[in-house]
Short mmCIF file of N, CA and C in Angstrom, two decimals:
data_model
loop_
_atom_site.label_atom_id
_atom_site.label_comp_id
_atom_site.label_asym_id
_atom_site.label_seq_id
_atom_site.Cartn_x
_atom_site.Cartn_y
_atom_site.Cartn_z
N MET A 13 -24.70 135.48 -133.85
CA MET A 13 -25.58 134.86 -132.60
C MET A 13 -26.67 134.11 -132.73
N PHE A 14 -27.70 134.71 -133.77
CA PHE A 14 -28.87 134.20 -133.70
C PHE A 14 -28.72 132.66 -134.85
N GLY A 15 -27.60 132.61 -135.58
CA GLY A 15 -27.38 131.55 -136.51
C GLY A 15 -26.72 130.43 -135.75
N LYS A 16 -26.30 130.79 -134.74
CA LYS A 16 -25.62 129.72 -133.82
C LYS A 16 -26.88 129.01 -133.15
N ARG A 17 -27.56 129.92 -132.74
CA ARG A 17 -28.75 129.24 -131.92
C ARG A 17 -29.62 128.50 -132.84
N LEU A 18 -29.74 129.01 -134.03
CA LEU A 18 -30.57 128.02 -135.04
C LEU A 18 -29.88 126.71 -135.25
N MET A 19 -28.59 126.84 -135.54
CA MET A 19 -27.84 125.70 -135.75
C MET A 19 -27.69 124.38 -134.70
N VAL A 20 -27.72 125.10 -133.49
CA VAL A 20 -27.85 124.10 -132.24
C VAL A 20 -29.28 123.67 -131.79
N SER A 21 -30.18 124.56 -132.31
CA SER A 21 -31.65 123.84 -132.24
C SER A 21 -31.97 122.90 -133.19
N GLY A 22 -31.28 123.03 -134.64
CA GLY A 22 -31.54 122.10 -135.57
C GLY A 22 -30.73 120.90 -135.12
N ALA A 23 -29.60 120.75 -134.73
CA ALA A 23 -29.05 119.61 -134.25
C ALA A 23 -29.59 118.95 -133.14
N ILE A 24 -30.19 119.58 -132.18
CA ILE A 24 -31.04 118.81 -131.12
C ILE A 24 -32.10 118.28 -131.80
N ALA A 25 -33.04 118.92 -132.81
CA ALA A 25 -34.10 118.48 -133.32
C ALA A 25 -33.72 116.84 -134.02
N ILE A 26 -32.61 117.12 -134.87
CA ILE A 26 -32.02 115.96 -135.55
C ILE A 26 -31.82 114.89 -134.46
N LEU A 27 -31.50 115.27 -133.26
CA LEU A 27 -30.92 114.05 -132.32
C LEU A 27 -32.30 113.48 -131.80
N ILE A 28 -33.07 114.37 -131.34
CA ILE A 28 -34.32 113.81 -130.82
C ILE A 28 -35.17 112.85 -131.71
N GLY A 29 -35.09 113.16 -132.91
CA GLY A 29 -35.76 112.46 -133.99
C GLY A 29 -34.95 110.98 -134.10
N THR A 30 -33.75 111.11 -134.16
CA THR A 30 -32.91 109.93 -134.29
C THR A 30 -33.03 109.00 -133.19
N LEU A 31 -33.22 109.56 -131.70
CA LEU A 31 -33.35 108.73 -130.72
C LEU A 31 -34.73 108.14 -130.73
N GLY A 32 -35.91 108.95 -131.26
CA GLY A 32 -37.14 108.33 -131.33
C GLY A 32 -37.07 107.27 -131.93
N ALA A 33 -36.48 107.36 -133.29
CA ALA A 33 -36.78 106.23 -134.30
C ALA A 33 -35.87 104.75 -133.80
N CYS A 34 -34.72 105.23 -132.95
CA CYS A 34 -34.22 103.93 -132.27
C CYS A 34 -34.94 103.35 -131.25
N SER A 35 -35.81 104.09 -130.44
CA SER A 35 -36.58 103.62 -129.34
C SER A 35 -37.98 102.51 -129.62
N GLY A 36 -38.31 102.84 -131.18
CA GLY A 36 -39.18 102.20 -131.53
C GLY A 36 -40.64 102.86 -131.58
N GLY A 37 -40.79 103.84 -130.89
CA GLY A 37 -41.85 104.97 -130.94
C GLY A 37 -43.04 104.16 -130.21
N GLY A 38 -43.11 103.18 -129.69
CA GLY A 38 -44.33 102.71 -128.76
C GLY A 38 -45.15 101.97 -129.53
N SER A 39 -45.15 101.56 -130.66
CA SER A 39 -46.25 100.93 -131.22
C SER A 39 -45.62 99.81 -131.88
N GLY A 40 -46.46 98.57 -131.90
CA GLY A 40 -45.93 97.21 -132.38
C GLY A 40 -45.07 96.24 -131.49
N ASN A 41 -44.67 97.16 -130.48
CA ASN A 41 -43.82 95.93 -129.53
C ASN A 41 -44.40 95.80 -128.07
N GLY A 42 -45.77 96.05 -128.12
CA GLY A 42 -46.61 95.62 -126.79
C GLY A 42 -46.40 96.57 -125.77
N ASN A 43 -45.87 97.71 -126.32
CA ASN A 43 -46.10 99.05 -124.84
C ASN A 43 -46.94 99.78 -125.46
N ASP A 44 -47.60 100.61 -124.54
CA ASP A 44 -48.48 101.54 -124.73
C ASP A 44 -48.02 103.05 -124.65
N GLY A 45 -46.82 103.03 -124.79
CA GLY A 45 -45.90 104.26 -124.75
C GLY A 45 -45.29 104.64 -123.44
N ASN A 46 -45.76 103.99 -122.30
CA ASN A 46 -45.19 104.43 -121.15
C ASN A 46 -44.19 103.22 -120.64
N GLY A 47 -44.07 102.28 -121.16
CA GLY A 47 -43.01 101.47 -120.92
C GLY A 47 -44.09 100.16 -120.39
N VAL A 48 -45.29 100.24 -120.21
CA VAL A 48 -45.90 99.25 -119.54
C VAL A 48 -46.74 98.52 -120.71
N GLY A 49 -46.59 96.81 -120.73
CA GLY A 49 -47.11 96.52 -121.90
C GLY A 49 -48.54 96.27 -121.76
N ASN A 50 -49.28 96.26 -123.13
CA ASN A 50 -50.79 96.35 -122.96
C ASN A 50 -51.24 95.03 -123.06
N GLY A 51 -50.72 93.87 -122.91
CA GLY A 51 -51.31 92.83 -122.88
C GLY A 51 -51.46 92.18 -124.36
N THR A 52 -50.74 92.85 -125.41
CA THR A 52 -50.99 92.25 -126.84
C THR A 52 -50.46 91.13 -127.28
N ALA A 53 -49.09 90.72 -126.49
CA ALA A 53 -48.33 89.80 -126.69
C ALA A 53 -49.16 88.22 -126.39
N SER A 54 -49.11 87.19 -127.35
CA SER A 54 -49.64 86.15 -127.29
C SER A 54 -49.10 85.12 -126.50
N ALA A 55 -49.74 84.19 -126.00
CA ALA A 55 -49.43 83.13 -125.23
C ALA A 55 -48.39 82.18 -125.91
N GLN A 56 -48.42 82.08 -127.27
CA GLN A 56 -47.60 81.25 -127.77
C GLN A 56 -46.24 81.60 -128.08
N ASP A 57 -45.94 82.76 -127.53
CA ASP A 57 -44.40 83.29 -127.58
C ASP A 57 -43.59 82.24 -126.67
N ASP A 58 -44.07 81.71 -125.76
CA ASP A 58 -43.33 80.97 -124.91
C ASP A 58 -43.41 79.49 -125.20
N THR A 59 -44.15 79.25 -126.09
CA THR A 59 -44.28 77.65 -126.35
C THR A 59 -43.67 77.41 -127.63
N VAL A 60 -43.11 76.15 -127.83
CA VAL A 60 -42.51 75.40 -128.91
C VAL A 60 -43.10 74.41 -129.55
N HIS A 61 -43.20 73.97 -130.97
CA HIS A 61 -44.02 73.02 -131.40
C HIS A 61 -43.11 72.24 -132.37
N GLY A 62 -43.11 71.05 -132.54
CA GLY A 62 -42.36 70.23 -133.50
C GLY A 62 -42.73 68.99 -133.56
N LEU A 63 -41.94 68.15 -134.38
CA LEU A 63 -42.41 66.57 -134.47
C LEU A 63 -41.23 65.80 -133.39
N LYS A 64 -41.86 64.92 -132.66
CA LYS A 64 -41.28 64.24 -131.33
C LYS A 64 -40.13 63.28 -132.24
N ASP A 65 -39.09 63.70 -131.73
CA ASP A 65 -37.95 62.49 -131.94
C ASP A 65 -37.46 61.58 -130.85
N THR A 66 -37.17 62.05 -129.76
CA THR A 66 -36.94 61.25 -128.60
C THR A 66 -37.24 61.92 -127.16
N VAL A 67 -37.37 61.02 -126.27
CA VAL A 67 -37.41 61.66 -125.02
C VAL A 67 -36.10 60.98 -124.07
N ARG A 68 -35.93 61.78 -122.93
CA ARG A 68 -34.91 61.44 -122.03
C ARG A 68 -35.21 61.79 -120.81
N HIS A 69 -35.08 60.68 -119.85
CA HIS A 69 -35.13 61.02 -118.39
C HIS A 69 -33.86 60.72 -117.64
N ILE A 70 -33.43 62.02 -116.98
CA ILE A 70 -31.91 61.89 -116.31
C ILE A 70 -32.35 61.88 -114.81
N THR A 71 -31.94 60.91 -114.30
CA THR A 71 -32.11 60.64 -112.82
C THR A 71 -31.56 61.30 -112.11
N ALA A 72 -31.76 61.64 -110.76
CA ALA A 72 -31.04 62.54 -109.83
C ALA A 72 -29.96 61.63 -109.43
N LYS A 73 -28.78 62.45 -109.38
CA LYS A 73 -27.58 61.76 -108.73
C LYS A 73 -27.21 62.77 -107.41
N THR A 74 -26.94 61.44 -106.38
CA THR A 74 -26.46 62.05 -104.97
C THR A 74 -25.44 61.21 -104.39
N THR A 75 -24.65 62.03 -103.53
CA THR A 75 -23.55 61.27 -102.96
C THR A 75 -23.64 61.78 -101.40
N ARG A 76 -22.92 60.67 -100.81
CA ARG A 76 -22.54 60.99 -99.44
C ARG A 76 -21.83 62.13 -99.19
N ALA A 77 -22.09 63.02 -98.13
CA ALA A 77 -21.23 63.92 -97.74
C ALA A 77 -21.07 64.11 -96.31
N THR A 78 -20.23 65.04 -95.66
CA THR A 78 -20.19 65.26 -94.29
C THR A 78 -20.25 66.80 -94.08
N ARG A 79 -20.51 67.29 -93.00
CA ARG A 79 -20.91 68.71 -92.60
C ARG A 79 -20.79 68.44 -90.87
N PRO A 80 -20.29 69.70 -90.67
CA PRO A 80 -20.22 69.94 -89.00
C PRO A 80 -21.43 69.80 -88.47
N ARG A 81 -21.65 69.28 -87.34
CA ARG A 81 -22.94 68.91 -86.82
C ARG A 81 -23.31 69.98 -85.87
N LEU A 82 -24.43 71.01 -85.78
CA LEU A 82 -24.64 72.11 -85.04
C LEU A 82 -25.52 71.48 -83.95
N VAL A 83 -25.12 71.70 -82.49
CA VAL A 83 -26.04 71.27 -81.49
C VAL A 83 -26.42 72.57 -80.71
N ARG A 84 -27.53 72.82 -80.18
CA ARG A 84 -28.18 73.82 -79.63
C ARG A 84 -27.91 73.74 -78.04
N THR A 85 -26.91 74.73 -77.43
CA THR A 85 -26.61 74.61 -76.23
C THR A 85 -27.34 75.52 -75.37
N CYS A 86 -27.82 75.47 -74.13
CA CYS A 86 -28.38 76.52 -73.44
C CYS A 86 -27.91 76.65 -72.14
N ALA A 87 -27.86 78.01 -71.70
CA ALA A 87 -27.31 78.15 -70.35
C ALA A 87 -28.16 79.04 -69.61
N THR A 88 -28.58 78.99 -68.41
CA THR A 88 -29.62 79.77 -67.60
C THR A 88 -28.52 80.97 -66.93
N THR A 89 -28.87 81.99 -66.98
CA THR A 89 -28.19 82.95 -66.26
C THR A 89 -29.10 83.99 -65.77
N THR A 90 -28.51 85.03 -65.08
CA THR A 90 -29.28 85.79 -64.32
C THR A 90 -28.79 87.55 -64.77
N HIS A 91 -29.78 88.40 -64.44
CA HIS A 91 -29.36 89.82 -64.55
C HIS A 91 -30.20 90.67 -63.36
N ARG A 92 -29.68 91.31 -63.09
CA ARG A 92 -30.48 92.46 -61.99
C ARG A 92 -31.31 93.58 -62.86
N VAL A 93 -32.41 93.82 -62.15
CA VAL A 93 -33.51 94.34 -62.81
C VAL A 93 -33.66 95.57 -61.81
N ARG A 94 -33.92 96.81 -62.15
CA ARG A 94 -34.37 97.81 -61.27
C ARG A 94 -35.50 98.23 -61.45
N HIS A 95 -36.26 98.60 -60.38
CA HIS A 95 -37.68 99.02 -60.13
C HIS A 95 -37.79 100.23 -59.44
N THR A 96 -38.85 100.87 -59.87
CA THR A 96 -39.25 102.28 -59.16
C THR A 96 -40.55 102.42 -59.23
N SER A 97 -40.97 102.74 -57.99
CA SER A 97 -42.53 103.31 -57.95
C SER A 97 -42.58 104.50 -57.24
N SER A 98 -43.72 105.63 -57.53
CA SER A 98 -43.70 106.95 -56.93
C SER A 98 -44.98 106.88 -56.35
N SER A 99 -45.05 107.73 -55.09
CA SER A 99 -46.26 107.95 -54.48
C SER A 99 -46.44 109.42 -54.10
N GLY A 100 -47.44 109.93 -53.94
CA GLY A 100 -47.44 111.50 -53.40
C GLY A 100 -47.55 112.40 -54.50
N THR A 101 -47.54 113.68 -54.17
CA THR A 101 -47.46 114.90 -55.31
C THR A 101 -46.84 115.91 -54.43
N GLY A 102 -46.14 116.73 -55.46
CA GLY A 102 -45.27 117.82 -54.73
C GLY A 102 -44.35 117.79 -53.99
N SER A 103 -44.26 118.43 -52.89
CA SER A 103 -42.79 118.24 -52.17
C SER A 103 -43.15 116.75 -51.16
N ARG A 104 -44.21 116.26 -51.03
CA ARG A 104 -44.20 115.14 -50.49
C ARG A 104 -44.00 113.71 -51.43
N ARG A 105 -43.54 114.15 -52.66
CA ARG A 105 -43.58 112.95 -53.45
C ARG A 105 -42.25 112.07 -53.00
N LYS A 106 -42.60 110.67 -52.90
CA LYS A 106 -41.51 109.75 -52.74
C LYS A 106 -41.19 108.74 -53.72
N THR A 107 -40.03 108.44 -53.96
CA THR A 107 -39.49 107.49 -55.05
C THR A 107 -39.24 106.34 -54.54
N ARG A 108 -39.66 105.10 -54.74
CA ARG A 108 -39.06 103.89 -53.61
C ARG A 108 -38.40 103.26 -54.86
N THR A 109 -37.30 102.70 -54.74
CA THR A 109 -36.30 101.90 -55.60
C THR A 109 -35.89 100.67 -55.05
N TRP A 110 -35.98 99.31 -55.83
CA TRP A 110 -35.68 98.17 -55.32
C TRP A 110 -35.25 97.34 -56.42
N TYR A 111 -34.43 96.22 -56.23
CA TYR A 111 -33.81 95.51 -57.36
C TYR A 111 -34.38 93.94 -57.13
N THR A 112 -34.47 93.30 -58.29
CA THR A 112 -34.86 92.08 -58.22
C THR A 112 -33.75 91.47 -59.28
N THR A 113 -33.55 90.07 -59.14
CA THR A 113 -32.71 89.25 -59.59
C THR A 113 -33.68 88.28 -60.55
N GLU A 114 -33.74 88.42 -62.16
CA GLU A 114 -34.34 87.69 -62.88
C GLU A 114 -33.52 86.76 -63.71
N ARG A 115 -33.96 85.31 -63.97
CA ARG A 115 -33.35 84.33 -64.61
C ARG A 115 -33.87 84.45 -65.99
N TYR A 116 -32.91 84.07 -67.06
CA TYR A 116 -33.40 83.82 -68.27
C TYR A 116 -32.35 82.94 -69.00
N ARG A 117 -33.00 82.21 -70.06
CA ARG A 117 -32.05 81.30 -70.96
C ARG A 117 -31.42 81.83 -71.96
N SER A 118 -30.30 81.45 -72.35
CA SER A 118 -29.36 82.23 -73.52
C SER A 118 -28.97 80.74 -74.23
N CYS A 119 -29.23 80.87 -75.39
CA CYS A 119 -29.12 79.72 -76.44
C CYS A 119 -28.09 79.93 -77.49
N THR A 120 -27.57 79.13 -77.93
CA THR A 120 -26.42 79.32 -78.96
C THR A 120 -26.22 77.82 -80.01
N LYS A 121 -25.82 77.71 -81.18
CA LYS A 121 -25.67 76.69 -81.73
C LYS A 121 -24.15 76.52 -81.60
N VAL A 122 -23.48 75.63 -81.69
CA VAL A 122 -22.20 75.34 -81.60
C VAL A 122 -21.95 74.04 -82.14
N HIS A 123 -20.70 73.93 -82.78
CA HIS A 123 -20.40 72.86 -83.45
C HIS A 123 -19.70 71.56 -82.60
N ARG A 124 -20.22 70.42 -82.70
CA ARG A 124 -20.03 69.35 -82.03
C ARG A 124 -19.86 68.18 -82.83
N GLY A 125 -18.53 67.86 -83.43
CA GLY A 125 -18.52 66.76 -84.36
C GLY A 125 -19.09 66.63 -85.80
N THR A 126 -19.42 65.82 -86.41
CA THR A 126 -19.86 65.84 -87.84
C THR A 126 -21.25 64.93 -88.20
N GLU A 127 -21.74 65.35 -89.18
CA GLU A 127 -22.70 64.28 -89.43
C GLU A 127 -22.91 64.20 -91.14
N THR A 128 -23.37 62.89 -91.55
CA THR A 128 -23.44 62.58 -92.79
C THR A 128 -24.49 63.02 -93.60
N TYR A 129 -24.67 63.44 -94.74
CA TYR A 129 -26.16 63.73 -95.36
C TYR A 129 -25.95 63.19 -96.90
N ARG A 130 -27.04 63.25 -97.50
CA ARG A 130 -27.03 63.10 -99.04
C ARG A 130 -27.04 64.41 -99.60
N ARG A 131 -26.00 64.60 -100.51
CA ARG A 131 -25.54 65.71 -101.47
C ARG A 131 -26.08 65.50 -102.87
N THR A 132 -27.08 66.45 -103.40
CA THR A 132 -27.45 66.43 -104.66
C THR A 132 -26.16 66.56 -105.59
N VAL A 133 -25.86 65.69 -106.46
CA VAL A 133 -24.62 66.27 -107.42
C VAL A 133 -25.48 66.62 -108.96
N ARG A 134 -26.62 66.10 -109.16
CA ARG A 134 -27.41 66.52 -110.35
C ARG A 134 -28.59 66.20 -110.15
N THR A 135 -29.56 67.40 -110.65
CA THR A 135 -30.82 67.49 -110.31
C THR A 135 -31.77 66.59 -111.49
N GLU A 136 -32.63 66.31 -111.08
CA GLU A 136 -33.54 65.23 -112.02
C GLU A 136 -34.08 66.07 -113.17
N LYS A 137 -34.14 65.40 -114.33
CA LYS A 137 -34.48 66.43 -115.56
C LYS A 137 -35.24 65.35 -116.32
N TRP A 138 -36.18 66.05 -116.95
CA TRP A 138 -37.05 65.52 -118.26
C TRP A 138 -37.00 66.07 -119.46
N CYS A 139 -36.52 65.53 -120.55
CA CYS A 139 -36.19 66.43 -121.88
C CYS A 139 -36.82 65.47 -122.99
N VAL A 140 -37.23 66.61 -123.84
CA VAL A 140 -37.73 66.06 -125.10
C VAL A 140 -37.12 66.59 -126.36
N GLU A 141 -36.83 65.87 -127.41
CA GLU A 141 -36.25 66.23 -128.51
C GLU A 141 -37.13 66.48 -129.71
N LEU A 142 -36.87 67.51 -130.46
CA LEU A 142 -37.76 67.95 -131.51
C LEU A 142 -37.03 68.12 -132.76
N ASP A 143 -37.97 67.78 -134.05
CA ASP A 143 -37.44 67.95 -135.19
C ASP A 143 -38.57 69.04 -135.62
N ASP A 144 -38.15 69.82 -136.81
CA ASP A 144 -38.85 70.93 -137.30
C ASP A 144 -39.40 71.74 -136.49
N VAL A 145 -38.33 72.41 -135.49
CA VAL A 145 -38.78 73.03 -134.36
C VAL A 145 -39.42 74.34 -134.94
N ASN A 146 -40.70 74.75 -134.42
CA ASN A 146 -41.56 76.01 -134.94
C ASN A 146 -41.82 75.97 -136.54
N GLY A 147 -41.67 74.93 -137.10
CA GLY A 147 -42.20 74.97 -138.58
C GLY A 147 -40.59 75.21 -139.42
N ASP A 148 -39.69 74.99 -138.73
CA ASP A 148 -38.48 75.48 -139.44
C ASP A 148 -37.91 74.07 -139.98
N LYS A 149 -37.71 73.42 -140.96
CA LYS A 149 -37.37 72.22 -141.33
C LYS A 149 -35.89 71.94 -141.18
N ARG A 150 -35.09 73.15 -141.12
CA ARG A 150 -33.61 73.14 -140.93
C ARG A 150 -33.42 72.90 -139.40
N ARG A 151 -34.09 73.20 -138.62
CA ARG A 151 -33.88 72.91 -136.96
C ARG A 151 -34.49 71.60 -136.66
N ASP A 152 -33.55 70.68 -136.54
CA ASP A 152 -33.74 69.24 -135.99
C ASP A 152 -33.01 69.15 -134.94
N ASP A 153 -33.44 68.08 -134.23
CA ASP A 153 -32.62 67.34 -132.76
C ASP A 153 -32.28 68.66 -132.13
N VAL A 154 -33.38 69.33 -131.65
CA VAL A 154 -33.30 70.25 -130.75
C VAL A 154 -33.87 69.89 -129.24
N TRP A 155 -32.94 69.51 -128.32
CA TRP A 155 -33.46 69.26 -127.03
C TRP A 155 -34.15 70.33 -126.02
N TYR A 156 -35.17 69.99 -125.46
CA TYR A 156 -35.90 70.94 -124.60
C TYR A 156 -36.14 70.30 -123.35
N GLN A 157 -35.68 70.86 -122.10
CA GLN A 157 -36.10 70.28 -120.90
C GLN A 157 -37.60 70.81 -120.50
N VAL A 158 -38.23 69.97 -120.00
CA VAL A 158 -39.69 70.02 -119.64
C VAL A 158 -40.07 69.66 -118.34
N SER A 159 -41.18 70.12 -117.96
CA SER A 159 -41.79 69.48 -116.72
C SER A 159 -42.02 67.84 -116.72
N SER A 160 -42.37 67.38 -115.75
CA SER A 160 -42.76 65.86 -115.65
C SER A 160 -43.73 65.26 -116.35
N SER A 161 -44.90 66.29 -116.28
CA SER A 161 -46.15 65.75 -116.91
C SER A 161 -46.13 66.12 -118.55
N VAL A 162 -45.41 67.17 -118.98
CA VAL A 162 -45.05 67.10 -120.36
C VAL A 162 -44.45 66.10 -120.74
N TYR A 163 -43.36 65.67 -120.31
CA TYR A 163 -42.46 64.32 -120.55
C TYR A 163 -43.30 63.26 -120.64
N GLY A 164 -44.40 63.06 -119.59
CA GLY A 164 -45.42 61.81 -119.62
C GLY A 164 -45.99 61.73 -120.88
N GLU A 165 -46.61 63.13 -121.44
CA GLU A 165 -47.39 63.21 -122.54
C GLU A 165 -46.65 63.02 -123.65
N ALA A 166 -45.26 63.42 -123.75
CA ALA A 166 -44.34 63.11 -125.00
C ALA A 166 -44.16 61.49 -125.09
N LEU A 167 -43.83 61.06 -123.93
CA LEU A 167 -43.56 59.46 -123.82
C LEU A 167 -44.63 58.67 -124.36
N ALA A 168 -45.66 58.97 -124.19
CA ALA A 168 -46.94 58.26 -124.87
C ALA A 168 -47.22 58.68 -126.10
N ALA A 169 -46.90 59.93 -126.74
CA ALA A 169 -47.13 60.12 -127.90
C ALA A 169 -46.38 59.30 -129.00
N ASP A 170 -46.82 59.19 -130.37
CA ASP A 170 -46.30 58.34 -131.18
C ASP A 170 -45.02 58.84 -131.60
N ASP A 171 -44.21 58.27 -132.34
CA ASP A 171 -43.02 59.01 -133.06
C ASP A 171 -43.52 59.81 -133.94
N HIS A 172 -42.59 60.89 -134.11
CA HIS A 172 -42.91 62.07 -135.28
C HIS A 172 -44.25 62.76 -135.26
N ALA A 173 -44.96 62.30 -133.94
CA ALA A 173 -46.19 63.01 -133.64
C ALA A 173 -45.88 64.58 -133.52
N ARG A 174 -46.91 65.39 -134.03
CA ARG A 174 -46.74 67.00 -133.35
C ARG A 174 -46.77 67.24 -132.07
N LEU A 175 -46.16 67.92 -131.41
CA LEU A 175 -45.75 68.15 -130.22
C LEU A 175 -45.76 69.63 -129.65
N GLU A 176 -46.61 70.30 -128.79
CA GLU A 176 -46.56 71.72 -128.47
C GLU A 176 -46.68 71.84 -127.11
N PHE A 177 -45.51 72.44 -126.51
CA PHE A 177 -45.49 72.46 -125.14
C PHE A 177 -44.82 73.76 -124.65
N ALA A 178 -44.53 74.00 -123.33
CA ALA A 178 -44.07 75.31 -122.74
C ALA A 178 -42.56 74.70 -122.22
N ALA A 179 -41.48 74.83 -122.90
CA ALA A 179 -40.05 74.43 -122.25
C ALA A 179 -39.89 75.12 -121.24
N THR A 180 -39.36 74.33 -120.11
CA THR A 180 -38.63 75.17 -119.00
C THR A 180 -37.19 75.88 -119.31
N ARG A 181 -36.48 75.27 -120.27
CA ARG A 181 -35.37 75.58 -120.87
C ARG A 181 -34.90 74.89 -121.88
N GLU A 182 -34.19 75.55 -123.01
CA GLU A 182 -33.34 74.92 -124.18
C GLU A 182 -32.13 74.08 -123.90
N GLY A 183 -32.06 72.66 -124.26
CA GLY A 183 -30.84 72.00 -124.21
C GLY A 183 -31.34 70.89 -122.83
N CYS A 184 -30.50 70.10 -122.84
CA CYS A 184 -30.78 69.01 -122.09
C CYS A 184 -29.21 68.39 -121.23
#
């Protein structure tokens, strides 16, 4: 009986050690052991740098489309409201009840005809193509989608100038 317990506890110890090794142990990965980052990650993790190759501006594309036209219609209706008031105390207490009719507006949106509008088929994009991305000579002709201000800076830069920016996404 004692031998089986010893074997089970040994297997559990090995399992705990293996799982601890797989999880990373909390050091070197930006965590302080409880799953919360300690702020040691640098701000350069989300930026890319390389040599300017080409820039591209893709304009937004729209088309005419139709949709149901919603119109707000309102109707005035009434409902009966019960009112009560009490006076006196004990056996002389009296309750008086009366009714009034109150008016209110009920509004809904209903379909009435169609309307035309401009539907966006393709959103506007600003793209920059880099060579030697993050210092890797083999990574050439990589496109990055950027903000319009970064695009303006890249457009003004000379060809093969070193650029560093935060890309909104890779590809264009």
